[in-house]
Each structure stands twice: as C-alpha cells, then as structure tokens.
Short mmCIF file of N, CA, C and O in Angstrom, two decimals:
data_model
loop_
_atom_site.label_atom_id
_atom_site.label_comp_id
_atom_site.label_asym_id
_atom_site.label_seq_id
_atom_site.Cartn_x
_atom_site.Cartn_y
_atom_site.Cartn_z
N UNK G 4 12.13 -23.23 10.25
CA UNK G 4 11.46 -23.10 9.58
C UNK G 4 12.56 -22.01 8.54
O UNK G 4 13.64 -21.48 8.74
N UNK G 5 12.79 -22.50 7.44
CA UNK G 5 13.80 -21.32 6.68
C UNK G 5 13.63 -19.80 6.19
O UNK G 5 12.31 -19.27 6.52
N UNK G 6 14.76 -19.32 6.21
CA UNK G 6 14.89 -17.87 6.08
C UNK G 6 13.79 -17.64 4.63
O UNK G 6 12.87 -16.59 4.84
N UNK G 7 13.55 -18.51 3.95
CA UNK G 7 12.57 -18.20 2.80
C UNK G 7 11.40 -18.22 2.36
O UNK G 7 10.21 -17.47 2.17
N UNK G 8 10.46 -19.42 3.73
CA UNK G 8 9.22 -19.28 4.11
C UNK G 8 9.47 -18.07 5.22
O UNK G 8 7.96 -17.85 5.45
N UNK G 9 10.02 -17.72 5.74
CA UNK G 9 9.67 -16.64 7.17
C UNK G 9 9.35 -15.28 6.04
O UNK G 9 9.04 -14.52 6.21
N UNK G 10 10.36 -14.96 5.20
CA UNK G 10 10.05 -13.72 4.12
C UNK G 10 8.41 -13.65 3.66
O UNK G 10 8.05 -13.22 3.28
N UNK G 11 7.63 -15.27 3.79
CA UNK G 11 6.24 -15.05 2.90
C UNK G 11 5.28 -14.28 3.59
O UNK G 11 4.46 -14.12 3.37
N UNK G 12 5.78 -14.50 5.45
CA UNK G 12 4.68 -13.82 6.15
C UNK G 12 4.50 -12.72 6.04
O UNK G 12 5.85 -11.81 6.48
N UNK G 13 3.36 -11.76 6.48
CA UNK G 13 3.24 -10.81 6.24
C UNK G 13 3.59 -10.20 7.50
O UNK G 13 3.78 -10.94 8.69
N UNK G 14 4.29 -9.15 7.69
CA UNK G 14 4.92 -8.58 8.85
C UNK G 14 3.94 -7.47 9.57
O UNK G 14 3.77 -6.26 8.98
N UNK G 15 3.15 -7.82 10.32
CA UNK G 15 2.11 -6.15 11.01
C UNK G 15 2.78 -5.57 11.49
O UNK G 15 4.28 -5.33 12.23
N UNK G 16 2.33 -4.41 11.51
CA UNK G 16 3.03 -2.80 11.81
C UNK G 16 1.80 -2.32 12.35
O UNK G 16 0.80 -2.81 12.68
N UNK G 17 2.16 -1.70 13.13
CA UNK G 17 1.45 -1.06 14.26
C UNK G 17 0.87 0.24 13.67
O UNK G 17 1.11 1.57 13.08
N UNK G 18 -0.83 0.39 13.43
CA UNK G 18 -1.40 1.10 12.66
C UNK G 18 -1.15 2.76 13.48
O UNK G 18 -1.91 3.49 12.63
N UNK G 19 -1.15 2.57 14.70
CA UNK G 19 -1.28 3.85 15.45
C UNK G 19 0.68 4.31 15.73
O UNK G 19 0.23 5.51 15.68
N UNK G 20 1.33 4.09 15.24
CA UNK G 20 2.71 4.81 15.47
C UNK G 20 2.84 5.13 13.37
O UNK G 20 3.79 4.41 12.94
N UNK G 21 2.56 6.60 13.13
CA UNK G 21 2.89 6.84 11.80
C UNK G 21 4.57 7.21 11.64
O UNK G 21 4.48 7.15 10.68
N UNK G 22 4.83 7.45 12.70
CA UNK G 22 6.19 7.96 12.08
C UNK G 22 6.89 6.75 11.99
O UNK G 22 7.59 6.54 11.09
N UNK G 23 6.80 5.55 12.94
CA UNK G 23 7.88 4.35 12.23
C UNK G 23 7.10 4.02 10.94
O UNK G 23 8.04 3.47 10.51
N UNK G 24 5.83 3.90 11.03
CA UNK G 24 5.02 3.57 9.40
C UNK G 24 5.71 4.18 8.54
O UNK G 24 6.35 3.84 6.83
N UNK G 25 6.15 5.58 8.58
CA UNK G 25 6.90 6.16 7.27
C UNK G 25 8.42 6.24 7.22
O UNK G 25 8.94 6.21 6.26
N UNK G 26 8.52 5.83 8.19
CA UNK G 26 10.04 5.09 8.38
C UNK G 26 10.80 3.72 7.98
O UNK G 26 11.80 2.88 7.00
N UNK G 27 9.49 2.73 8.24
CA UNK G 27 9.55 1.50 7.61
C UNK G 27 9.60 1.19 6.44
O UNK G 27 9.91 -0.24 5.89
N UNK G 28 8.26 1.93 5.77
CA UNK G 28 8.03 1.61 4.57
C UNK G 28 8.74 2.07 3.48
O UNK G 28 8.93 3.73 3.50
N UNK G 29 8.57 2.11 2.24
CA UNK G 29 9.80 2.84 1.02
C UNK G 29 8.31 2.29 -0.35
O UNK G 29 7.73 1.52 -0.78
N UNK G 30 8.44 3.24 -1.11
CA UNK G 30 7.55 3.17 -1.85
C UNK G 30 8.35 2.14 -2.87
O UNK G 30 9.01 1.13 -2.61
N UNK G 31 6.77 1.86 -3.49
CA UNK G 31 7.35 -0.25 -3.93
C UNK G 31 6.68 -1.60 -3.44
O UNK G 31 6.30 -2.54 -3.67
N UNK G 32 6.79 -0.59 -1.59
CA UNK G 32 6.42 -1.95 -0.90
C UNK G 32 4.72 -2.11 -0.95
O UNK G 32 3.90 -1.53 -1.30
N UNK G 33 4.99 -3.73 -1.09
CA UNK G 33 3.40 -4.22 -0.71
C UNK G 33 2.91 -4.51 0.61
O UNK G 33 3.52 -4.54 1.49
N UNK G 34 1.52 -3.23 1.05
CA UNK G 34 0.79 -3.88 2.56
C UNK G 34 -0.47 -4.27 2.15
O UNK G 34 -0.77 -4.36 1.03
N UNK G 35 -1.20 -4.91 3.12
CA UNK G 35 -2.37 -5.25 2.88
C UNK G 35 -3.15 -4.25 4.82
O UNK G 35 -2.67 -4.76 5.27
N UNK G 36 -4.14 -3.94 4.40
CA UNK G 36 -4.51 -2.90 4.78
C UNK G 36 -6.10 -3.01 4.88
O UNK G 36 -6.64 -3.65 4.71
N UNK G 37 -6.45 -2.77 6.50
CA UNK G 37 -7.86 -2.74 7.19
C UNK G 37 -8.89 -0.82 7.61
O UNK G 37 -7.08 -0.79 8.44
N UNK G 38 -9.65 -1.02 7.02
CA UNK G 38 -10.16 -0.12 7.57
C UNK G 38 -11.20 -0.25 8.43
O UNK G 38 -11.89 -1.13 8.04
N UNK G 39 -11.64 0.99 9.61
CA UNK G 39 -12.93 0.65 10.02
C UNK G 39 -14.63 0.62 9.32
O UNK G 39 -15.35 -0.34 9.46
N UNK G 40 -13.86 0.76 8.25
CA UNK G 40 -14.58 0.94 6.86
C UNK G 40 -14.61 -0.06 5.82
O UNK G 40 -15.42 -0.25 4.85
N UNK G 41 -13.64 -0.32 5.49
CA UNK G 41 -13.18 -1.37 4.71
C UNK G 41 -12.65 -2.93 4.92
O UNK G 41 -11.87 -2.57 5.52
N UNK G 42 -13.30 -3.81 4.05
CA UNK G 42 -12.33 -4.63 4.63
C UNK G 42 -10.91 -4.67 4.02
O UNK G 42 -10.11 -3.76 3.37
N UNK G 43 -10.20 -6.26 4.26
CA UNK G 43 -8.87 -5.73 3.17
C UNK G 43 -8.55 -5.76 2.14
O UNK G 43 -9.49 -6.22 1.06
N UNK G 44 -7.50 -4.68 2.19
CA UNK G 44 -7.09 -4.14 0.96
C UNK G 44 -5.28 -4.52 0.67
O UNK G 44 -5.66 -3.98 1.28
N UNK G 45 -5.05 -5.16 -0.64
CA UNK G 45 -3.95 -4.71 -1.08
C UNK G 45 -3.66 -4.23 -1.99
O UNK G 45 -3.84 -3.85 -2.73
N UNK G 46 -2.35 -2.96 -1.26
CA UNK G 46 -1.96 -1.71 -1.83
C UNK G 46 -0.84 -1.60 -2.22
O UNK G 46 0.33 -2.31 -1.34
N UNK G 47 0.37 -1.47 -2.74
CA UNK G 47 1.44 -0.83 -3.23
C UNK G 47 1.45 0.80 -2.73
O UNK G 47 1.15 1.81 -2.54
N UNK G 48 2.78 1.25 -1.59
CA UNK G 48 3.11 2.61 -1.32
C UNK G 48 3.34 2.91 -2.43
O UNK G 48 4.89 2.85 -3.11
N UNK G 49 3.11 4.32 -2.71
CA UNK G 49 3.16 4.70 -3.79
C UNK G 49 4.80 6.41 -3.32
O UNK G 49 5.46 6.46 -3.95
N UNK G 50 4.06 6.38 -1.43
CA UNK G 50 5.12 7.24 -1.32
C UNK G 50 4.58 7.24 0.18
O UNK G 50 4.07 7.23 0.78
N UNK G 51 6.04 7.81 0.85
CA UNK G 51 6.10 8.16 2.50
C UNK G 51 6.24 9.53 2.45
O UNK G 51 7.62 9.90 2.43
N UNK G 52 5.69 10.24 3.66
CA UNK G 52 5.85 11.65 3.85
C UNK G 52 6.17 12.03 5.57
O UNK G 52 5.24 11.39 6.21
N UNK G 53 7.03 12.11 5.90
CA UNK G 53 7.43 12.20 6.94
C UNK G 53 7.05 13.42 7.91
O UNK G 53 6.60 13.34 8.63
N UNK G 54 7.30 14.22 7.29
CA UNK G 54 7.16 16.03 7.93
C UNK G 54 5.99 17.12 6.72
O UNK G 54 6.56 17.43 5.84
N UNK G 55 4.92 16.15 7.50
CA UNK G 55 3.75 17.42 6.87
C UNK G 55 3.56 18.25 7.49
O UNK G 55 3.24 18.38 8.84
N UNK G 56 1.97 19.33 7.07
CA UNK G 56 1.65 20.10 8.02
C UNK G 56 0.52 19.51 9.02
O UNK G 56 0.51 19.41 10.08
N UNK G 57 0.46 18.07 8.84
CA UNK G 57 -0.50 17.23 9.84
C UNK G 57 0.07 15.99 10.16
O UNK G 57 -0.44 15.35 10.67
N UNK G 58 1.15 16.00 9.87
CA UNK G 58 2.39 15.31 10.58
C UNK G 58 2.56 13.80 9.28
O UNK G 58 2.43 14.03 8.02
N UNK G 59 2.80 12.67 9.97
CA UNK G 59 3.39 11.97 8.82
C UNK G 59 2.38 11.37 7.79
O UNK G 59 0.68 11.19 8.23
N UNK G 60 2.61 11.09 6.70
CA UNK G 60 1.53 10.60 5.69
C UNK G 60 1.81 9.88 4.64
O UNK G 60 3.53 9.60 4.22
N UNK G 61 0.97 8.41 4.44
CA UNK G 61 1.34 7.45 3.38
C UNK G 61 0.90 7.80 2.07
O UNK G 61 -0.75 8.03 2.72
N UNK G 62 1.23 7.62 1.09
CA UNK G 62 0.10 7.68 -0.06
C UNK G 62 0.48 5.94 -0.41
O UNK G 62 0.93 5.40 -0.41
N UNK G 63 -0.73 5.10 -0.49
CA UNK G 63 -1.07 3.92 -1.12
C UNK G 63 -1.77 4.40 -2.59
O UNK G 63 -2.78 4.52 -2.61
N UNK G 64 -1.57 2.83 -3.45
CA UNK G 64 -2.70 2.84 -4.82
C UNK G 64 -2.67 1.25 -4.48
O UNK G 64 -2.16 0.47 -3.93
N UNK G 65 -3.81 0.69 -4.99
CA UNK G 65 -4.84 -0.13 -5.86
C UNK G 65 -4.66 -0.55 -6.69
O UNK G 65 -4.80 0.71 -7.77
N UNK G 66 -5.21 -1.74 -7.21
CA UNK G 66 -4.89 -1.71 -8.67
C UNK G 66 -6.12 -1.42 -9.26
O UNK G 66 -6.80 -1.55 -8.16
N UNK G 67 -6.18 -0.85 -10.47
CA UNK G 67 -6.94 -0.19 -11.24
C UNK G 67 -8.17 -1.45 -11.05
O UNK G 67 -8.08 -2.33 -11.26
N UNK G 68 -9.31 -0.56 -11.16
CA UNK G 68 -11.05 -1.09 -11.37
C UNK G 68 -11.83 -1.45 -11.99
O UNK G 68 -11.43 0.14 -12.98
N UNK G 69 -12.82 -1.87 -12.79
CA UNK G 69 -13.40 -1.09 -14.11
C UNK G 69 -14.71 -1.33 -13.01
O UNK G 69 -15.10 -2.47 -12.56
N UNK G 70 -15.22 -0.18 -13.46
CA UNK G 70 -16.81 0.06 -12.58
C UNK G 70 -17.48 -1.17 -14.02
O UNK G 70 -17.54 -0.98 -15.17
N UNK G 71 -18.96 -1.73 -13.81
CA UNK G 71 -19.78 -2.21 -14.76
C UNK G 71 -20.46 -1.28 -15.20
O UNK G 71 -21.16 -1.25 -16.57
N UNK G 72 -21.20 -0.91 -14.44
CA UNK G 72 -22.24 0.24 -14.51
C UNK G 72 -21.67 1.30 -16.10
O UNK G 72 -22.30 1.65 -16.65
N UNK G 73 -20.99 2.22 -15.65
CA UNK G 73 -19.69 2.67 -17.02
C UNK G 73 -18.77 2.23 -18.03
O UNK G 73 -18.20 2.82 -18.24
N UNK G 74 -18.38 0.55 -17.07
CA UNK G 74 -17.12 0.05 -18.03
C UNK G 74 -16.01 1.33 -18.09
O UNK G 74 -15.28 1.48 -18.96
N UNK G 75 -15.78 1.81 -16.42
CA UNK G 75 -14.56 2.80 -16.68
C UNK G 75 -13.40 2.53 -15.75
O UNK G 75 -14.36 2.24 -14.93
N UNK G 76 -12.32 2.36 -16.02
CA UNK G 76 -11.26 2.21 -15.58
C UNK G 76 -11.28 3.37 -13.88
O UNK G 76 -11.04 4.71 -13.95
N UNK G 77 -11.19 2.80 -12.97
CA UNK G 77 -10.74 4.05 -11.52
C UNK G 77 -9.89 3.32 -11.03
O UNK G 77 -9.25 1.93 -10.86
N UNK G 78 -8.57 4.06 -10.66
CA UNK G 78 -7.83 4.00 -9.66
C UNK G 78 -7.40 4.54 -8.48
O UNK G 78 -7.46 5.69 -8.16
N UNK G 79 -7.90 3.53 -7.63
CA UNK G 79 -8.53 3.98 -6.09
C UNK G 79 -6.12 4.10 -5.63
O UNK G 79 -5.74 3.56 -5.96
N UNK G 80 -6.73 5.88 -4.90
CA UNK G 80 -5.61 5.88 -3.69
C UNK G 80 -6.28 6.16 -2.19
O UNK G 80 -6.84 6.90 -2.05
N UNK G 81 -5.12 5.25 -1.84
CA UNK G 81 -5.50 5.70 0.13
C UNK G 81 -3.87 6.99 0.60
O UNK G 81 -3.04 7.01 0.35
N UNK G 82 -4.87 7.80 0.90
CA UNK G 82 -4.12 9.14 1.73
C UNK G 82 -4.17 8.40 3.41
O UNK G 82 -5.46 9.14 3.59
N UNK G 83 -3.20 8.18 4.38
CA UNK G 83 -3.18 8.48 5.59
C UNK G 83 -2.37 9.35 6.10
O UNK G 83 -1.28 9.47 5.73
N UNK G 84 -3.39 9.90 7.29
CA UNK G 84 -2.91 10.69 7.81
C UNK G 84 -2.76 10.66 8.96
O UNK G 84 -4.16 9.62 9.53
N UNK G 85 -2.23 11.44 9.76
CA UNK G 85 -1.82 10.93 11.18
C UNK G 85 -2.75 11.99 11.72
O UNK G 85 -3.10 13.37 12.05
N UNK G 86 -3.03 11.47 13.41
CA UNK G 86 -3.57 12.44 14.35
C UNK G 86 -2.41 11.16 15.76
O UNK G 86 -2.54 10.96 15.93
N UNK G 87 -2.63 12.85 16.42
CA UNK G 87 -1.34 11.97 17.82
C UNK G 87 -2.10 11.15 18.27
O UNK G 87 -3.25 11.42 18.87
N UNK G 88 -1.13 9.86 18.38
CA UNK G 88 -2.32 8.90 20.20
C UNK G 88 -3.24 8.43 19.01
O UNK G 88 -4.22 8.20 19.77
N UNK G 89 -3.61 8.06 17.41
CA UNK G 89 -5.03 7.56 17.36
C UNK G 89 -4.57 6.34 15.83
O UNK G 89 -2.80 7.02 15.40
N UNK G 90 -5.10 6.02 15.57
CA UNK G 90 -5.04 5.41 14.60
C UNK G 90 -5.24 6.84 13.24
O UNK G 90 -5.63 7.52 13.18
N UNK G 91 -4.39 6.36 11.84
CA UNK G 91 -4.04 6.99 10.60
C UNK G 91 -5.43 7.26 10.16
O UNK G 91 -6.25 6.10 9.97
N UNK G 92 -6.37 8.02 9.76
CA UNK G 92 -7.47 8.30 8.95
C UNK G 92 -7.26 8.34 7.33
O UNK G 92 -6.14 8.82 6.95
N UNK G 93 -7.67 7.42 6.66
CA UNK G 93 -7.37 7.09 5.04
C UNK G 93 -8.61 7.46 4.56
O UNK G 93 -9.95 7.11 4.72
N UNK G 94 -8.26 8.47 3.42
CA UNK G 94 -9.17 8.66 2.60
C UNK G 94 -9.04 8.42 1.59
O UNK G 94 -7.54 7.71 0.88
N UNK G 95 -9.79 8.20 0.66
CA UNK G 95 -9.79 7.15 -0.36
C UNK G 95 -10.14 8.34 -2.07
O UNK G 95 -11.18 9.11 -1.51
N UNK G 96 -9.60 7.94 -2.64
CA UNK G 96 -9.88 8.50 -3.55
C UNK G 96 -9.87 8.11 -4.86
O UNK G 96 -8.88 7.05 -5.19
N UNK G 97 -10.54 8.45 -5.68
CA UNK G 97 -11.12 7.33 -6.98
C UNK G 97 -10.78 8.00 -8.03
O UNK G 97 -11.79 9.28 -8.32
N UNK G 98 -9.49 8.15 -8.78
CA UNK G 98 -9.13 9.04 -10.23
C UNK G 98 -10.01 7.91 -11.17
O UNK G 98 -9.69 7.00 -11.44
N UNK G 99 -10.47 8.76 -12.43
CA UNK G 99 -11.30 8.15 -13.67
C UNK G 99 -10.59 9.38 -14.31
O UNK G 99 -10.37 9.98 -14.24
N UNK G 100 -10.67 9.19 -15.56
CA UNK G 100 -10.50 9.78 -16.88
C UNK G 100 -11.47 11.38 -16.63
O UNK G 100 -10.72 12.29 -17.15
N UNK G 101 -12.05 10.73 -16.61
CA UNK G 101 -13.28 12.34 -16.33
C UNK G 101 -13.30 12.97 -15.00
O UNK G 101 -13.83 14.71 -14.85
N UNK G 102 -13.16 12.19 -13.92
CA UNK G 102 -13.04 13.17 -12.16
C UNK G 102 -12.37 12.34 -11.31
O UNK G 102 -11.98 10.84 -11.88
N UNK G 103 -12.33 12.92 -10.39
CA UNK G 103 -11.35 12.32 -8.92
C UNK G 103 -12.61 12.52 -7.60
O UNK G 103 -13.11 13.62 -7.51
N UNK G 104 -13.16 11.44 -7.28
CA UNK G 104 -13.67 11.33 -5.95
C UNK G 104 -13.00 11.03 -5.09
O UNK G 104 -12.58 10.03 -4.92
N UNK G 105 -13.85 11.85 -4.03
CA UNK G 105 -12.52 11.21 -2.39
C UNK G 105 -13.70 10.84 -1.05
O UNK G 105 -14.83 11.63 -1.55
N UNK G 106 -13.19 9.90 -0.27
CA UNK G 106 -14.72 9.65 0.50
C UNK G 106 -13.47 9.47 1.74
O UNK G 106 -12.27 8.89 2.32
N UNK G 107 -14.28 9.44 3.14
CA UNK G 107 -13.46 9.25 4.23
C UNK G 107 -14.26 7.16 4.59
O UNK G 107 -14.68 7.46 4.66
N UNK G 108 -12.82 6.73 4.73
CA UNK G 108 -13.07 5.13 4.92
C UNK G 108 -12.86 5.31 5.98
O UNK G 108 -12.54 3.10 6.11
N UNK G 109 -12.65 5.24 6.83
CA UNK G 109 -12.42 5.42 8.02
C UNK G 109 -11.18 5.45 9.26
O UNK G 109 -10.30 6.04 8.26
N UNK G 110 -10.50 4.70 10.41
CA UNK G 110 -9.76 4.56 10.48
C UNK G 110 -8.71 3.58 9.85
O UNK G 110 -9.07 2.20 9.90
N UNK G 111 -7.12 3.59 10.14
CA UNK G 111 -6.66 2.64 9.89
C UNK G 111 -6.49 1.52 10.91
O UNK G 111 -6.27 1.86 12.21
N UNK G 112 -7.34 0.22 10.75
CA UNK G 112 -7.22 -0.61 11.94
C UNK G 112 -5.90 -2.15 11.74
O UNK G 112 -5.82 -1.95 12.90
N UNK G 113 -5.97 -1.98 10.78
CA UNK G 113 -4.51 -3.17 10.67
C UNK G 113 -3.67 -2.47 9.25
O UNK G 113 -4.41 -2.18 8.64
N UNK G 114 -2.45 -3.00 9.59
CA UNK G 114 -1.57 -2.70 8.20
C UNK G 114 -0.31 -4.26 8.70
O UNK G 114 0.14 -4.27 9.37
N UNK G 115 -0.25 -4.47 7.58
CA UNK G 115 1.06 -5.74 7.28
C UNK G 115 1.73 -5.73 6.35
O UNK G 115 1.16 -4.83 4.79
N UNK G 116 3.26 -5.64 6.40
CA UNK G 116 4.07 -5.12 4.96
C UNK G 116 4.18 -7.17 4.43
O UNK G 116 4.17 -7.53 5.18
N UNK G 117 4.01 -6.84 3.28
CA UNK G 117 3.93 -8.20 2.52
C UNK G 117 5.23 -8.06 1.67
O UNK G 117 5.83 -7.86 0.49
N UNK G 118 6.56 -8.53 2.18
CA UNK G 118 7.89 -8.61 1.93
C UNK G 118 8.24 -9.06 0.56
O UNK G 118 8.13 -9.10 -0.52
N UNK G 119 6.93 -10.61 0.40
CA UNK G 119 7.28 -11.44 -0.81
C UNK G 119 6.33 -10.67 -2.34
O UNK G 119 6.59 -11.16 -3.31
N UNK G 120 5.74 -9.24 -1.98
CA UNK G 120 4.73 -9.45 -3.06
C UNK G 120 5.82 -7.48 -3.43
O UNK G 120 5.72 -7.15 -4.24
N UNK G 121 6.18 -7.18 -2.45
CA UNK G 121 7.12 -6.17 -2.91
C UNK G 121 8.32 -6.30 -3.46
O UNK G 121 8.87 -7.04 -4.05
N UNK G 122 8.68 -5.08 -4.47
CA UNK G 122 9.67 -4.45 -5.51
C UNK G 122 10.92 -4.66 -4.68
O UNK G 122 10.92 -4.07 -3.60
N UNK G 123 11.77 -6.04 -5.31
CA UNK G 123 12.59 -6.24 -4.38
C UNK G 123 13.87 -4.84 -4.15
O UNK G 123 13.87 -4.40 -5.26
N UNK G 124 14.72 -4.91 -3.50
CA UNK G 124 15.76 -3.71 -3.35
C UNK G 124 16.79 -3.68 -4.58
O UNK G 124 17.97 -3.34 -4.62
N UNK G 125 16.94 -4.75 -4.42
CA UNK G 125 18.19 -5.67 -5.18
C UNK G 125 17.77 -6.43 -6.16
O UNK G 125 16.71 -7.39 -6.18
N UNK G 126 18.94 -6.95 -7.35
CA UNK G 126 18.27 -7.41 -8.71
C UNK G 126 18.43 -9.05 -8.81
O UNK G 126 19.69 -9.65 -7.85
N UNK G 127 17.61 -10.18 -8.13
CA UNK G 127 17.45 -11.19 -8.13
C UNK G 127 17.39 -12.07 -8.58
O UNK G 127 17.05 -13.28 -9.45
N UNK G 128 17.10 -11.58 -10.28
CA UNK G 128 17.00 -11.94 -11.65
C UNK G 128 17.98 -13.16 -11.64
O UNK G 128 19.69 -12.50 -11.18
N UNK G 129 17.71 -13.72 -12.59
CA UNK G 129 19.00 -15.09 -13.39
C UNK G 129 19.74 -14.62 -13.77
O UNK G 129 18.57 -14.78 -15.45
N UNK G 130 20.67 -14.91 -14.27
CA UNK G 130 21.33 -14.51 -15.63
C UNK G 130 20.86 -16.31 -16.08
O UNK G 130 21.41 -16.95 -15.84
N UNK G 131 20.50 -16.29 -17.88
CA UNK G 131 20.67 -17.05 -18.30
C UNK G 131 21.43 -17.05 -19.30
O UNK G 131 21.48 -16.10 -20.89
N UNK G 132 22.19 -17.75 -19.68
CA UNK G 132 23.29 -17.89 -21.06
C UNK G 132 22.87 -19.07 -22.21
O UNK G 132 22.50 -19.86 -22.15
N UNK G 133 22.61 -18.50 -23.74
CA UNK G 133 22.16 -18.91 -24.39
C UNK G 133 23.45 -18.88 -25.21
O UNK G 133 23.78 -17.92 -25.73
N UNK G 134 23.53 -20.11 -26.23
CA UNK G 134 24.35 -20.27 -27.06
C UNK G 134 24.12 -19.79 -28.36
O UNK G 134 22.67 -19.49 -28.73
N UNK G 135 25.36 -19.04 -29.29
CA UNK G 135 24.85 -18.47 -30.23
C UNK G 135 23.88 -19.49 -31.59
O UNK G 135 23.13 -18.88 -32.51
N UNK G 136 24.76 -20.39 -31.67
CA UNK G 136 23.62 -21.47 -32.21
C UNK G 136 21.84 -21.92 -32.12
O UNK G 136 21.53 -22.90 -32.63
N UNK G 137 21.90 -21.31 -31.28
CA UNK G 137 20.31 -21.61 -30.67
C UNK G 137 19.26 -21.09 -31.46
O UNK G 137 19.26 -20.31 -31.07
#
C-alpha cells in the first residue's frame, strides 16, 4: 500500500484517553465520532483544551443544517468533557439566530482522525504558470 493510500484510512483514537486526544488533535482536523445516543457524525476540531477545571476538553463543530419546520440554519457544536477512567461526555449545543439549545448526547464511544479531510499543515497547492498572452 502506498503512503498516499494509507493517509486516506481513518486513524482510530482511544475515546477514553482525553489527554491523548487533546494532544493528538488540532484545530482544523476532521474526525468521525459516535456517541451512545448519536450515530456517526463527521466534525471539525474547533479547539482543544488540555487543562480546564473539568480536565481535558474538545470542542467540535458539525456542518450547518437547515430544519424543515422553521427553515432556520442550525450550527451544532459538540463539547467533549472528560471524567477520569471513563469515556468523554458529549454535550451538543445547537446555535440558531434566535437561541442556543443544549442536550447531552451520551458518552464518546468511537473517534477516528480523518487525515485526508483535515486542514493541511503545509501548502500542498500546485503552482500554475500562465503566459501573459493567454
């Protein structure tokens, strides 16, 4: 398998090791999470906090969604807080133009880093040269 193919494979991370998660993930990284009450969701890491009053903390954002009932855009944010020797608790915050609602969506059961969807740390864009007369 080539190096390029290996980078496409999701890299599973231990959901019970909050310290390692906050060290391995950076803002802009894409992850796939599953909780005890929510199916797989792809999120972007917004922030990692290694030392908070509640221990390590991850803040994840999901793509905006539109509700059909009100036709208003909602921006889900997930806050993963740690507890010693257990999976992180995940709180979902739905941000709308008029309010923010929150609910607990269970414990983090799986998390995988998606390196091919993450923001690159270096510029990998190709340089294109165009003749002045074109």
